[in-house]
Short mmCIF file of C-alpha atoms and ligand atoms in Angstrom, two decimals:
data_model
loop_
_atom_site.label_atom_id
_atom_site.label_comp_id
_atom_site.label_asym_id
_atom_site.label_seq_id
_atom_site.Cartn_x
_atom_site.Cartn_y
_atom_site.Cartn_z
CA UNK A 1 17.19 97.46 -51.38
CA UNK A 2 17.19 94.73 -49.82
CA UNK A 3 20.23 93.33 -51.83
CA UNK A 4 21.59 97.38 -50.89
CA UNK A 5 21.21 97.17 -47.23
CA UNK A 6 22.71 93.72 -47.04
CA UNK A 7 25.93 95.43 -48.52
CA UNK A 8 25.88 97.98 -46.33
CA UNK A 9 26.18 95.71 -43.79
CA UNK A 10 28.48 93.42 -44.97
CA UNK A 11 31.14 96.81 -46.34
CA UNK A 12 30.74 97.82 -42.50
CA UNK A 13 31.68 94.10 -40.94
CA UNK A 14 34.97 93.92 -43.42
CA UNK A 15 36.92 96.75 -40.71
CA UNK A 16 35.12 94.59 -37.62
CA UNK A 17 35.80 91.58 -39.62
CA UNK A 18 39.24 92.09 -39.02
CA UNK A 19 39.15 92.84 -35.86
CA UNK A 20 37.98 89.64 -34.97
CA UNK A 21 38.37 87.38 -37.04
CA UNK A 22 41.95 88.32 -38.60
CA UNK A 23 41.75 85.22 -41.41
CA UNK A 24 38.05 85.10 -42.02
CA UNK A 25 35.82 87.24 -44.84
CA UNK A 26 31.86 87.18 -44.00
CA UNK A 27 31.00 88.53 -40.67
CA UNK A 28 28.74 85.31 -39.85
CA UNK A 29 27.47 87.45 -36.50
CA UNK A 30 25.63 90.45 -38.67
CA UNK A 31 24.24 87.36 -40.91
CA UNK A 32 22.76 86.56 -38.06
CA UNK A 33 20.50 90.59 -37.84
CA UNK A 34 20.20 90.76 -41.66
CA UNK A 35 18.52 87.18 -41.22
CA UNK A 36 16.04 88.72 -38.59
CA UNK A 37 15.64 91.80 -40.68
CA UNK A 38 15.02 89.76 -43.76
CA UNK A 39 11.92 88.20 -41.66
CA UNK A 40 10.70 91.08 -40.80
CA UNK A 41 11.17 92.76 -44.20
CA UNK A 42 8.61 90.71 -45.48
CA UNK A 43 8.00 93.48 -48.47
CA UNK A 44 11.79 93.46 -49.43
CA UNK A 45 11.43 97.26 -49.10
CA UNK A 46 14.92 97.55 -47.00
CA UNK A 47 13.57 99.55 -44.45
CA UNK A 48 11.38 98.33 -40.98
CA UNK A 49 9.10 100.96 -39.18
CA UNK A 50 9.53 100.51 -35.76
CA UNK A 51 6.39 100.25 -34.67
CA UNK A 52 6.60 97.31 -37.14
CA UNK A 53 9.42 95.37 -35.05
CA UNK A 54 7.14 96.36 -31.51
CA UNK A 55 4.49 94.84 -32.82
CA UNK A 56 6.50 91.95 -33.79
CA UNK A 57 7.50 91.38 -30.44
CA UNK A 58 4.43 91.88 -28.57
CA UNK A 59 2.88 89.06 -30.59
CA UNK A 60 5.43 86.98 -29.73
CA UNK A 61 4.02 86.95 -26.15
CA UNK A 62 7.28 89.70 -24.85
CA UNK A 63 5.60 92.84 -23.73
CA UNK A 64 7.38 95.85 -24.25
CA UNK A 65 8.13 96.57 -20.22
CA UNK A 66 9.69 93.32 -20.05
CA UNK A 67 13.30 93.97 -18.28
CA UNK A 68 15.13 92.42 -21.46
CA UNK A 69 14.52 95.19 -23.80
CA UNK A 70 14.45 98.09 -21.74
CA UNK A 71 17.67 99.73 -23.27
CA UNK A 72 16.60 97.75 -26.84
CA UNK A 73 12.99 100.18 -26.96
CA UNK A 74 14.98 103.00 -25.43
CA UNK A 75 17.43 103.10 -28.45
CA UNK A 76 14.01 102.36 -31.11
CA UNK A 77 12.86 104.75 -29.53
CA UNK A 78 15.33 107.21 -29.94
CA UNK A 79 15.79 106.11 -34.10
CA UNK A 80 14.99 108.96 -36.92
CA UNK A 81 12.70 108.56 -38.99
CA UNK A 82 10.94 105.75 -37.20
CA UNK A 83 9.44 104.84 -40.15
CA UNK A 84 12.97 103.69 -41.66
CA UNK A 85 15.28 101.62 -39.87
CA UNK A 86 17.51 100.61 -42.17
CA UNK A 87 19.51 97.26 -41.04
CA UNK A 88 22.21 98.56 -39.54
CA UNK A 89 20.66 100.81 -37.31
CA UNK A 90 18.44 98.23 -36.46
CA UNK A 91 21.59 95.65 -35.61
CA UNK A 92 22.87 98.43 -33.29
CA UNK A 93 19.03 99.32 -31.28
CA UNK A 94 18.61 95.05 -30.55
CA UNK A 95 22.38 94.92 -29.97
CA UNK A 96 21.46 95.02 -25.99
CA UNK A 97 18.85 91.84 -26.67
CA UNK A 98 19.87 90.84 -29.55
CA UNK A 99 19.78 86.69 -28.91
CA UNK A 100 16.07 87.31 -27.14
CA UNK A 101 14.82 89.35 -30.56
CA UNK A 102 16.08 86.57 -32.65
CA UNK A 103 14.47 83.77 -30.46
CA UNK A 104 11.42 86.11 -30.58
CA UNK A 105 11.04 86.46 -34.41
CA UNK A 106 12.26 83.49 -35.27
CA UNK A 107 9.27 81.90 -33.60
CA UNK A 108 12.31 79.84 -30.45
CA UNK A 109 10.69 80.80 -27.72
CA UNK A 110 9.06 77.74 -25.91
CA UNK A 111 5.63 78.49 -27.22
CA UNK A 112 6.97 80.20 -30.58
CA UNK A 113 2.50 80.26 -31.97
CA UNK A 114 1.94 82.02 -28.91
CA UNK A 115 -0.99 84.18 -30.69
CA UNK A 116 -2.75 80.82 -31.74
CA UNK A 117 -1.96 80.09 -28.12
CA UNK A 118 -3.61 83.20 -26.36
CA UNK A 119 -6.71 82.75 -28.77
CA UNK A 120 -7.28 78.81 -27.30
CA UNK A 121 -6.76 80.90 -24.18
CA UNK A 122 -9.58 83.31 -24.02
CA UNK A 123 -11.83 80.66 -25.19
CA UNK A 124 -10.79 78.59 -22.25
CA UNK A 125 -11.48 81.74 -20.27
CA UNK A 126 -14.97 82.99 -21.84
CA UNK A 127 -16.49 79.02 -21.55
CA UNK A 128 -15.41 78.66 -17.70
CA UNK A 129 -16.53 82.72 -16.80
CA UNK A 130 -20.32 81.46 -17.34
CA UNK A 131 -19.66 79.20 -14.06
CA UNK A 132 -20.83 80.53 -10.81
CA UNK A 133 -21.22 77.50 -8.85
CA UNK A 134 -19.55 77.54 -5.43
CA UNK A 135 -19.07 79.86 -2.59
CA UNK A 136 -16.68 83.14 -1.45
CA UNK A 137 -15.02 82.21 2.32
CA UNK A 138 -16.39 84.12 4.73
CA UNK A 139 -14.47 82.71 8.11
CA UNK A 140 -12.99 86.05 7.58
CA UNK A 141 -15.25 89.25 6.56
CA UNK A 142 -12.66 90.43 4.11
CA UNK A 143 -12.84 87.44 2.25
CA UNK A 144 -16.76 87.17 2.83
CA UNK A 145 -16.87 91.02 0.80
CA UNK A 146 -14.47 90.38 -2.17
CA UNK A 147 -16.70 90.46 -5.57
CA UNK A 148 -17.66 87.34 -6.21
CA UNK A 149 -17.50 87.31 -9.83
CA UNK A 150 -14.11 88.39 -10.31
CA UNK A 151 -11.77 86.28 -12.87
CA UNK A 152 -8.45 86.54 -13.38
CA UNK A 153 -6.01 84.35 -15.27
CA UNK A 154 -2.49 85.07 -16.33
CA UNK A 155 0.26 83.18 -18.00
CA UNK A 156 3.97 83.49 -18.05
CA UNK A 157 6.29 81.16 -19.85
CA UNK A 158 10.02 80.49 -18.96
CA UNK A 159 11.20 83.08 -21.75
CA UNK A 160 9.26 85.59 -20.47
CA UNK A 161 6.19 85.34 -22.74
CA UNK A 162 2.87 87.16 -21.29
CA UNK A 163 -0.98 87.00 -21.10
CA UNK A 164 -3.54 88.14 -19.55
CA UNK A 165 -7.67 88.08 -19.28
CA UNK A 166 -9.87 89.51 -16.78
CA UNK A 167 -9.22 90.46 -13.21
CA UNK A 168 -5.80 89.66 -13.44
CA UNK A 169 -4.39 93.96 -11.74
CA UNK A 170 -6.76 93.22 -8.83
CA UNK A 171 -4.25 91.87 -5.93
CA UNK A 172 -6.20 89.94 -3.64
CA UNK A 173 -4.21 87.85 -0.74
CA UNK A 174 -2.23 85.33 -1.36
CA UNK A 175 -3.49 82.47 1.69
CA UNK A 176 -2.10 79.20 0.90
CA UNK A 177 -0.41 80.01 -1.54
CA UNK A 178 2.12 81.23 0.29
CA UNK A 179 3.00 77.90 1.24
CA UNK A 180 4.97 76.37 -1.54
CA UNK A 181 6.75 79.56 -1.35
CA UNK A 182 7.71 78.98 2.06
CA UNK A 183 8.79 75.67 1.92
CA UNK A 184 11.20 76.88 -0.67
CA UNK A 185 12.29 79.73 1.40
CA UNK A 186 13.35 76.78 4.20
CA UNK A 187 14.99 74.92 2.05
CA UNK A 188 17.00 77.99 0.79
CA UNK A 189 18.22 78.68 4.05
CA UNK A 190 18.64 74.82 5.69
CA UNK A 191 19.61 71.65 3.62
CA UNK A 192 17.30 69.51 3.19
CA UNK A 193 17.28 66.63 5.65
CA UNK A 194 17.49 69.23 8.13
CA UNK A 195 13.72 70.46 6.69
CA UNK A 196 12.23 67.12 6.98
CA UNK A 197 13.77 66.29 10.43
CA UNK A 198 10.42 68.52 10.79
CA UNK A 199 8.23 68.78 8.25
CA UNK A 200 6.67 65.17 6.45
CA UNK A 201 6.60 65.04 2.71
CA UNK A 202 3.55 62.41 2.98
CA UNK A 203 -0.39 63.57 1.70
CA UNK A 204 -1.93 63.69 5.41
CA UNK A 205 -5.34 61.68 3.51
CA UNK A 206 -6.94 64.44 6.07
CA UNK A 207 -8.65 68.42 6.30
CA UNK A 208 -5.83 70.98 5.90
CA UNK A 209 -6.35 72.40 9.12
CA UNK A 210 -7.13 69.26 11.13
CA UNK A 211 -5.53 68.74 14.54
CA UNK A 212 -2.63 65.77 14.00
CA UNK A 213 0.58 64.88 13.01
CA UNK A 214 1.89 62.01 11.26
CA UNK A 215 3.50 58.63 13.74
CA UNK A 216 6.76 61.00 13.93
CA UNK A 217 5.04 63.36 15.51
CA UNK A 218 5.44 66.08 12.65
CA UNK A 219 2.91 67.75 10.20
CA UNK A 220 2.64 65.37 7.25
CA UNK A 221 4.08 68.02 5.02
CA UNK A 222 4.31 72.10 4.24
CA UNK A 223 1.30 72.56 2.13
CA UNK A 224 -1.63 72.65 4.99
CA UNK A 225 -1.39 74.69 7.60
CA UNK A 226 0.33 72.08 10.33
CA UNK A 227 3.30 71.73 7.79
CA UNK A 228 3.53 75.70 6.59
CA UNK A 229 3.83 76.61 10.50
CA UNK A 230 6.49 74.49 10.53
CA UNK A 231 7.82 75.65 7.53
CA UNK A 232 8.20 79.03 9.20
CA UNK A 233 10.06 78.26 11.99
CA UNK A 234 13.16 77.11 9.64
CA UNK A 235 13.29 80.73 8.11
CA UNK A 236 16.00 82.48 8.64
CA UNK A 237 15.47 81.98 12.92
CA UNK A 238 18.03 84.05 13.46
CA UNK A 239 16.66 87.76 11.60
CA UNK A 240 14.58 89.23 14.11
CA UNK A 241 10.87 89.36 12.80
CA UNK A 242 10.78 92.24 10.62
CA UNK A 243 13.67 91.52 8.70
CA UNK A 244 12.43 88.09 8.30
CA UNK A 245 8.94 89.72 7.09
CA UNK A 246 11.41 91.77 4.18
CA UNK A 247 13.21 89.01 3.67
CA UNK A 248 10.15 87.40 2.55
CA UNK A 249 8.92 90.24 0.89
CA UNK A 250 12.10 90.69 -0.97
CA UNK A 251 12.03 86.85 -2.29
CA UNK A 252 8.22 87.14 -3.57
CA UNK A 253 9.39 90.19 -5.30
CA UNK A 254 12.66 88.26 -7.18
CA UNK A 255 9.87 85.51 -8.34
CA UNK A 256 7.74 87.66 -10.05
CA UNK A 257 10.78 89.48 -11.32
CA UNK A 258 11.39 92.82 -9.10
CA UNK A 259 7.74 93.50 -9.17
CA UNK A 260 6.46 94.47 -5.33
CA UNK A 261 4.25 92.76 -3.37
CA UNK A 262 1.97 94.28 -0.96
CA UNK A 263 0.16 93.69 2.35
CA UNK A 264 -3.03 93.30 3.97
CA UNK A 265 -3.51 94.27 7.39
CA UNK A 266 -7.19 93.65 7.88
CA UNK A 267 -6.68 90.43 6.57
CA UNK A 268 -3.19 89.75 8.85
CA UNK A 269 -4.88 91.01 11.58
CA UNK A 270 -8.35 89.30 10.67
CA UNK A 271 -6.46 85.88 10.57
CA UNK A 272 -4.58 86.46 13.73
CA UNK A 273 -8.01 86.67 15.30
CA UNK A 274 -9.79 83.81 14.18
CA UNK A 275 -6.98 81.29 14.56
CA UNK A 276 -7.77 79.44 17.00
CA UNK A 277 -6.94 76.11 14.89
CA UNK A 278 -4.05 77.67 13.96
CA UNK A 279 -2.89 78.33 17.57
CA UNK A 280 -3.90 74.75 18.42
CA UNK A 281 -1.78 73.45 15.63
CA UNK A 282 1.26 75.34 16.97
CA UNK A 283 1.05 74.13 20.32
CA UNK A 284 0.36 70.38 19.68
CA UNK A 285 3.29 70.56 17.46
CA UNK A 286 5.09 72.34 20.76
CA UNK A 287 3.99 69.17 22.71
CA UNK A 288 5.38 66.75 20.44
CA UNK A 289 8.98 68.94 20.76
CA UNK A 290 8.19 69.17 16.47
CA UNK A 291 9.78 72.73 16.13
CA UNK A 292 13.64 73.84 16.31
CA UNK A 293 14.77 75.23 19.19
CA UNK A 294 14.23 77.80 20.65
CA UNK A 295 11.06 78.52 18.48
CA UNK A 296 8.95 81.48 19.33
CA UNK A 297 5.69 79.88 19.22
CA UNK A 298 3.37 82.97 19.12
CA UNK A 299 6.59 85.30 16.73
CA UNK A 300 6.26 82.02 14.18
CA UNK A 301 2.25 81.75 13.78
CA UNK A 302 2.22 85.72 13.61
CA UNK A 303 4.67 85.27 10.57
CA UNK A 304 2.61 82.65 9.41
CA UNK A 305 -0.70 85.07 9.13
CA UNK A 306 1.10 87.63 8.31
CA UNK A 307 2.84 86.00 5.21
CA UNK A 308 -1.22 84.32 4.16
CA UNK A 309 -1.67 88.46 3.99
CA UNK A 310 0.90 89.08 0.98
CA UNK A 311 -1.12 90.80 -1.56
CA UNK A 312 -0.72 89.88 -5.64
CA UNK A 313 -2.36 89.61 -8.70
CA UNK A 314 -2.90 87.10 -11.02
CA UNK A 315 -0.29 89.11 -13.39
CA UNK A 316 2.64 88.84 -10.99
CA UNK A 317 1.56 84.87 -9.66
CA UNK A 318 1.91 83.58 -12.84
CA UNK A 319 5.56 84.97 -12.55
CA UNK A 320 5.97 83.30 -9.62
CA UNK A 321 4.50 80.01 -10.87
CA UNK A 322 7.09 80.66 -14.05
CA UNK A 323 10.35 81.32 -12.17
CA UNK A 324 8.93 77.38 -10.10
CA UNK A 325 8.86 76.23 -14.05
CA UNK A 326 12.11 78.03 -15.13
CA UNK A 327 13.84 75.69 -12.66
CA UNK A 328 13.92 78.32 -10.17
CA UNK A 329 15.37 81.35 -12.93
CA UNK A 330 12.63 84.64 -13.27
CA UNK A 331 12.05 84.47 -16.74
CA UNK A 332 11.66 88.52 -17.14
CA UNK A 333 14.56 89.07 -15.10
CA UNK A 334 17.38 85.77 -15.47
CA UNK A 335 17.87 86.28 -11.79
CA UNK A 336 17.99 83.41 -9.93
CA UNK A 337 15.93 82.96 -6.92
CA UNK A 338 15.41 79.36 -5.81
CA UNK A 339 17.83 76.62 -6.96
CA UNK A 340 17.06 73.36 -9.33
CA UNK A 341 16.22 71.05 -6.72
CA UNK A 342 14.74 73.39 -3.94
CA UNK A 343 12.27 73.18 -6.96
CA UNK A 344 11.82 70.43 -7.33
CA UNK A 345 11.11 69.04 -4.02
CA UNK A 346 8.07 72.21 -3.73
CA UNK A 347 7.05 70.43 -7.28
CA UNK A 348 6.93 67.09 -6.06
CA UNK A 349 4.46 68.47 -3.25
CA UNK A 350 2.36 70.65 -4.99
CA UNK A 351 1.94 67.43 -7.22
CA UNK A 352 0.84 65.13 -4.45
CA UNK A 353 0.03 68.29 -1.71
CA UNK A 354 -1.11 71.16 -2.67
CA UNK A 355 -4.63 70.85 -3.71
CA UNK A 356 -6.42 70.41 -0.22
CA UNK A 357 -8.34 67.02 -0.29
CA UNK A 358 -9.11 67.36 -4.03
CA UNK A 359 -4.75 66.55 -4.14
CA UNK A 360 -5.04 63.27 -5.28
CA UNK A 361 -7.95 63.69 -7.91
CA UNK A 362 -5.94 66.80 -9.44
CA UNK A 363 -2.81 64.34 -9.72
CA UNK A 364 -4.74 61.66 -11.56
CA UNK A 365 -7.05 64.23 -14.03
CA UNK A 366 -5.17 67.14 -14.85
CA UNK A 367 -1.71 66.13 -13.36
CA UNK A 368 0.47 68.87 -12.91
CA UNK A 369 2.48 70.56 -9.60
CA UNK A 370 -0.71 73.65 -8.25
CA UNK A 371 -1.69 75.39 -5.28
CA UNK A 372 -4.95 76.44 -4.21
CA UNK A 373 -6.17 79.59 -1.48
CA UNK A 374 -8.85 80.03 -0.60
CA UNK A 375 -8.93 83.76 -1.71
CA UNK A 376 -9.91 81.45 -4.85
CA UNK A 377 -5.81 81.43 -5.95
CA UNK A 378 -4.69 78.94 -8.16
CA UNK A 379 -0.95 78.63 -8.77
CA UNK A 380 -0.25 76.03 -11.93
CA UNK A 381 3.39 75.25 -12.67
CA UNK A 382 3.48 73.66 -16.00
CA UNK A 383 7.42 72.77 -15.79
CA UNK A 384 9.79 73.42 -18.12
CA UNK A 385 6.89 75.51 -20.68
CA UNK A 386 5.39 78.29 -18.33
CA UNK A 387 3.59 79.55 -14.59
CA UNK A 388 -0.03 80.18 -14.81
CA UNK A 389 -2.39 81.60 -12.26
CA UNK A 390 -6.36 82.03 -12.05
CA UNK A 391 -7.89 83.99 -9.48
CA UNK A 392 -11.91 83.24 -8.96
CA UNK A 393 -12.92 83.61 -5.34
CA UNK A 394 -15.95 81.30 -5.42
CA UNK A 395 -14.71 78.62 -4.17
CA UNK A 396 -15.92 74.50 -3.91
CA UNK A 397 -16.77 72.83 -0.59
CA UNK A 398 -12.84 71.11 -0.75
CA UNK A 399 -11.96 74.71 -0.34
CA UNK A 400 -10.51 75.00 -4.16
CA UNK A 401 -11.72 77.49 -6.75
CA UNK A 402 -14.37 76.58 -8.96
CA UNK A 403 -13.31 78.31 -12.05
CA UNK A 404 -9.55 77.27 -11.64
CA UNK A 405 -10.36 74.20 -11.48
CA UNK A 406 -12.38 74.37 -14.66
CA UNK A 407 -10.16 76.16 -15.92
CA UNK A 408 -6.85 73.33 -15.69
CA UNK A 409 -9.53 70.35 -16.96
CA UNK A 410 -10.21 72.20 -20.13
CA UNK A 411 -6.75 73.11 -20.50
CA UNK A 412 -5.00 69.93 -19.70
CA UNK A 413 -7.91 67.97 -22.52
CA UNK A 414 -6.39 70.82 -25.23
CA UNK A 415 -3.08 70.52 -24.67
CA UNK A 416 -0.81 67.52 -23.88
CA UNK A 417 0.45 69.16 -21.02
CA UNK A 418 -1.05 66.55 -17.58
CA UNK A 419 2.70 64.75 -16.75
CA UNK A 420 2.00 61.54 -17.81
CA UNK A 421 0.80 62.83 -21.06
CA UNK A 422 2.56 61.30 -23.94
CA UNK A 423 4.77 63.46 -26.17
CA UNK A 424 5.18 61.79 -29.27
CA UNK A 425 2.75 62.56 -31.04
CA UNK A 426 0.48 60.09 -31.06
CA UNK A 427 -2.77 61.65 -28.80
CA UNK A 428 -4.79 64.46 -29.67
CA UNK A 429 -4.56 66.76 -27.77
CA UNK A 430 -1.71 69.65 -28.57
CA UNK A 431 1.68 69.86 -28.16
CA UNK A 432 2.29 73.98 -28.45
CA UNK A 433 5.87 74.20 -27.65
CA UNK A 434 9.35 73.65 -29.45
CA UNK A 435 11.92 71.30 -28.10
CA UNK A 436 14.11 74.10 -26.29
CA UNK A 437 16.66 71.39 -25.36
CA UNK A 438 19.80 73.59 -26.54
CA UNK A 439 22.64 71.52 -27.34
CA UNK A 440 26.22 72.35 -25.95
CA UNK A 441 26.76 73.95 -29.02
CA UNK A 442 24.46 75.99 -29.26
CA UNK A 443 24.52 77.37 -26.27
CA UNK A 444 28.77 78.08 -26.89
CA UNK A 445 27.18 79.66 -30.18
CA UNK A 446 24.92 81.89 -28.58
CA UNK A 447 27.02 82.91 -25.24
CA UNK A 448 29.73 84.28 -28.16
CA UNK A 449 27.58 86.28 -30.11
CA UNK A 450 25.83 87.77 -27.15
CA UNK A 451 28.83 88.50 -26.04
CA UNK A 452 30.18 90.61 -29.16
CA UNK A 453 26.91 92.04 -29.41
CA UNK A 454 27.26 93.31 -25.58
CA UNK A 455 24.01 91.34 -24.68
CA UNK A 456 24.15 90.91 -21.15
CA UNK A 457 21.56 89.52 -20.21
CA UNK A 458 21.62 87.11 -22.56
CA UNK A 459 25.33 86.12 -21.13
CA UNK A 460 23.27 86.26 -17.90
CA UNK A 461 20.92 83.65 -18.57
CA UNK A 462 22.84 81.63 -20.32
CA UNK A 463 25.57 81.19 -16.77
CA UNK A 464 22.18 81.11 -15.30
CA UNK A 465 21.45 77.93 -17.64
CA UNK A 466 25.16 76.46 -16.55
CA UNK A 467 27.23 77.45 -19.74
CA UNK A 468 30.44 77.60 -19.48
CA UNK A 469 31.92 81.39 -20.37
CA UNK A 470 35.56 80.20 -21.41
CA UNK A 471 33.64 77.57 -23.83
CA UNK A 472 35.17 78.30 -27.36
CA UNK A 473 34.16 78.06 -31.34
CA UNK A 474 36.45 76.05 -33.93
CA UNK A 475 38.67 78.89 -33.97
CA UNK A 476 39.44 78.53 -30.28
CA UNK A 477 37.71 82.13 -30.05
CA UNK A 478 36.14 82.27 -26.81
CA UNK A 479 33.34 84.98 -25.62
CA UNK A 480 35.93 87.01 -24.13
CA UNK A 481 37.86 87.86 -27.43
CA UNK A 482 34.48 88.53 -28.66
CA UNK A 483 33.56 90.78 -25.58
CA UNK A 484 37.29 92.68 -26.02
CA UNK A 485 37.93 93.14 -30.00
CA UNK A 486 34.02 93.98 -29.93
CA UNK A 487 34.33 97.06 -27.46
CA UNK A 488 31.76 95.54 -25.27
CA UNK A 489 33.37 96.61 -22.08
CA UNK A 490 30.84 95.45 -19.63
CA UNK A 491 30.87 92.25 -20.94
CA UNK A 492 34.63 91.78 -20.45
CA UNK A 493 33.60 93.22 -17.09
CA UNK A 494 31.16 90.65 -16.16
CA UNK A 495 33.32 87.62 -17.68
CA UNK A 496 36.66 88.56 -15.04
CA UNK A 497 33.93 88.42 -12.41
CA UNK A 498 32.86 85.54 -13.40
CA UNK A 499 36.30 84.45 -12.65
CA UNK A 500 36.63 84.21 -16.38
CA UNK A 501 40.07 82.51 -18.12
CA UNK A 502 41.43 85.66 -19.14
CA UNK A 503 44.18 84.98 -21.25
CA UNK A 504 42.97 82.19 -24.02
CA UNK A 505 44.40 82.36 -27.04
CA UNK A 506 42.70 81.42 -30.49
CA UNK A 507 43.92 79.54 -33.27
CA UNK A 508 45.92 82.24 -34.53
CA UNK A 509 48.09 82.81 -30.82
CA UNK A 510 45.87 85.76 -30.07
CA UNK A 511 44.02 86.94 -26.59
CA UNK A 512 41.60 89.17 -26.24
CA UNK A 513 44.60 91.51 -24.53
CA UNK A 514 45.81 91.89 -27.91
CA UNK A 515 41.90 91.66 -29.23
CA UNK A 516 41.57 94.92 -27.38
CA UNK A 517 44.64 96.28 -28.61
CA UNK A 518 44.05 95.80 -32.17
CA UNK A 519 40.21 97.45 -31.60
CA UNK A 520 41.95 100.47 -30.09
CA UNK A 521 39.75 99.59 -26.96
CA UNK A 522 42.07 101.24 -24.27
CA UNK A 523 39.61 100.72 -21.61
CA UNK A 524 39.14 96.82 -21.95
CA UNK A 525 42.89 96.44 -22.25
CA UNK A 526 43.48 98.58 -18.99
CA UNK A 527 40.56 96.27 -17.71
CA UNK A 528 42.64 93.07 -18.63
CA UNK A 529 45.94 94.00 -17.51
CA UNK A 530 45.00 94.61 -13.96
CA UNK A 531 42.73 91.68 -13.65
CA UNK A 532 45.72 89.36 -15.45
CA UNK A 533 47.68 91.04 -12.63
CA UNK A 534 45.56 90.58 -9.76
N1 LIG B 601 -5.03 81.63 6.17
C1 LIG B 601 -5.95 80.56 5.87
C2 LIG B 601 -5.64 79.97 7.53
O1 LIG B 601 -4.25 79.29 8.26
C3 LIG B 601 -4.94 79.65 4.96
C4 LIG B 601 -6.37 79.13 4.09
C5 LIG B 601 -6.06 78.41 3.02
O2 LIG B 601 -6.19 79.46 1.97
O3 LIG B 601 -5.73 77.47 2.87
O4 LIG B 601 -6.46 78.80 7.87
#
């Protein structure tokens, strides 16, 4: 059976091969799909069931609502009959996300044994849930009224593998976990030097809302109240207050892969009413001429209270953290939200200043950048691996979530996630990740393959990671050649938008335009001609 489907596949590719690679016989590209197929077809039946494919993706940690899988999902749903999917149909269905599906099903996402990893996360959750120490913040009634027993934990890896436990879809206000995001937004809209003319980058050694500035009359860092009020004044000051708020909400949504945050007006009103200290900090900084010129102090303070009143769930917040873990590119959409330098700066300050008066101890014993807030949220980043969010409202006396801290302690006791853990395998801790440092030739192969299959998402991610679109294989075949030969019109358009070289020549002297003409892809030929004449 298996032999039969492979033969069919080869037969079909012969004719394609002539359009793609004039003098080569086996189509290596379809061989890759056959390998994925075989891996799933463990009983060698020669066909797969739809459920089997979906379950395998879920086991790898990919949710079926993942934006990268939407088209593949749709194609799989349309397959009839759903229980006898042969190689050819399988290849067609997975084409829009072929690179991701291959990585997932061949155990090449950043945490390959995701199921096992999640079992351990559940164990840590269960152990830490029994801890009922601490008290809920009650400086505003809206926080004081929250059910203290709630506990949600979510994680999202840089490849978009996701897992959630407990109350992970309950909305809470982000409070101080807005501070790193506002700092990033300030960095994105100003140069770093300008931002740090107004706010320092040293731990303060003082309380998070203490009436104190550094020796330059500036707030010590962006992770404490004074510094966060200051970064608010640096975010798009040219916009009116309403547009600025919209901008911030949109950025949160981008960070969370398109999931929209909400806003608690009652938290905002309460914050504003009990804000004597924040007003005092604002006036103190104004007295010291710390703000940029023309800052409207009250507007800025209100904007700061509004930022604290944004609502997210642990699930959404873990994706925000994952975007930071992924150098500013959202894992599920592949969109770059922040530049790598912005993220590096932010993580450095989260590492040294993100956990109130426990920051030094947290950096020492946990060794990860994190930011907590008085609603009981903790956003934790394992750079280049994943983002985590824990939410549990009971706080210790320093204002950090008791269960959140306990979760982190347990996490780094099992896994080598501490920044200074040794990664060469000599410690007793486990390393759940695989080495994902793709070299240039891997990126080229991936780009060419994705182009031939029409996998736009993978191409966008590769571009965002810095892969060149004008790269070529040993035959001088570029991604544009392959996209043109295979009739992948959207891919050709995307390459043109990104300024691809339009007439690269392969070793047989062929250009993408000739490939399109040979394959009778008139639409593509037209696009290429008109792009070349511009
Ligand atoms: N809205 C709080 C304040 O500015 C933030 C508290 C926090 O989470 O640290 O006082």
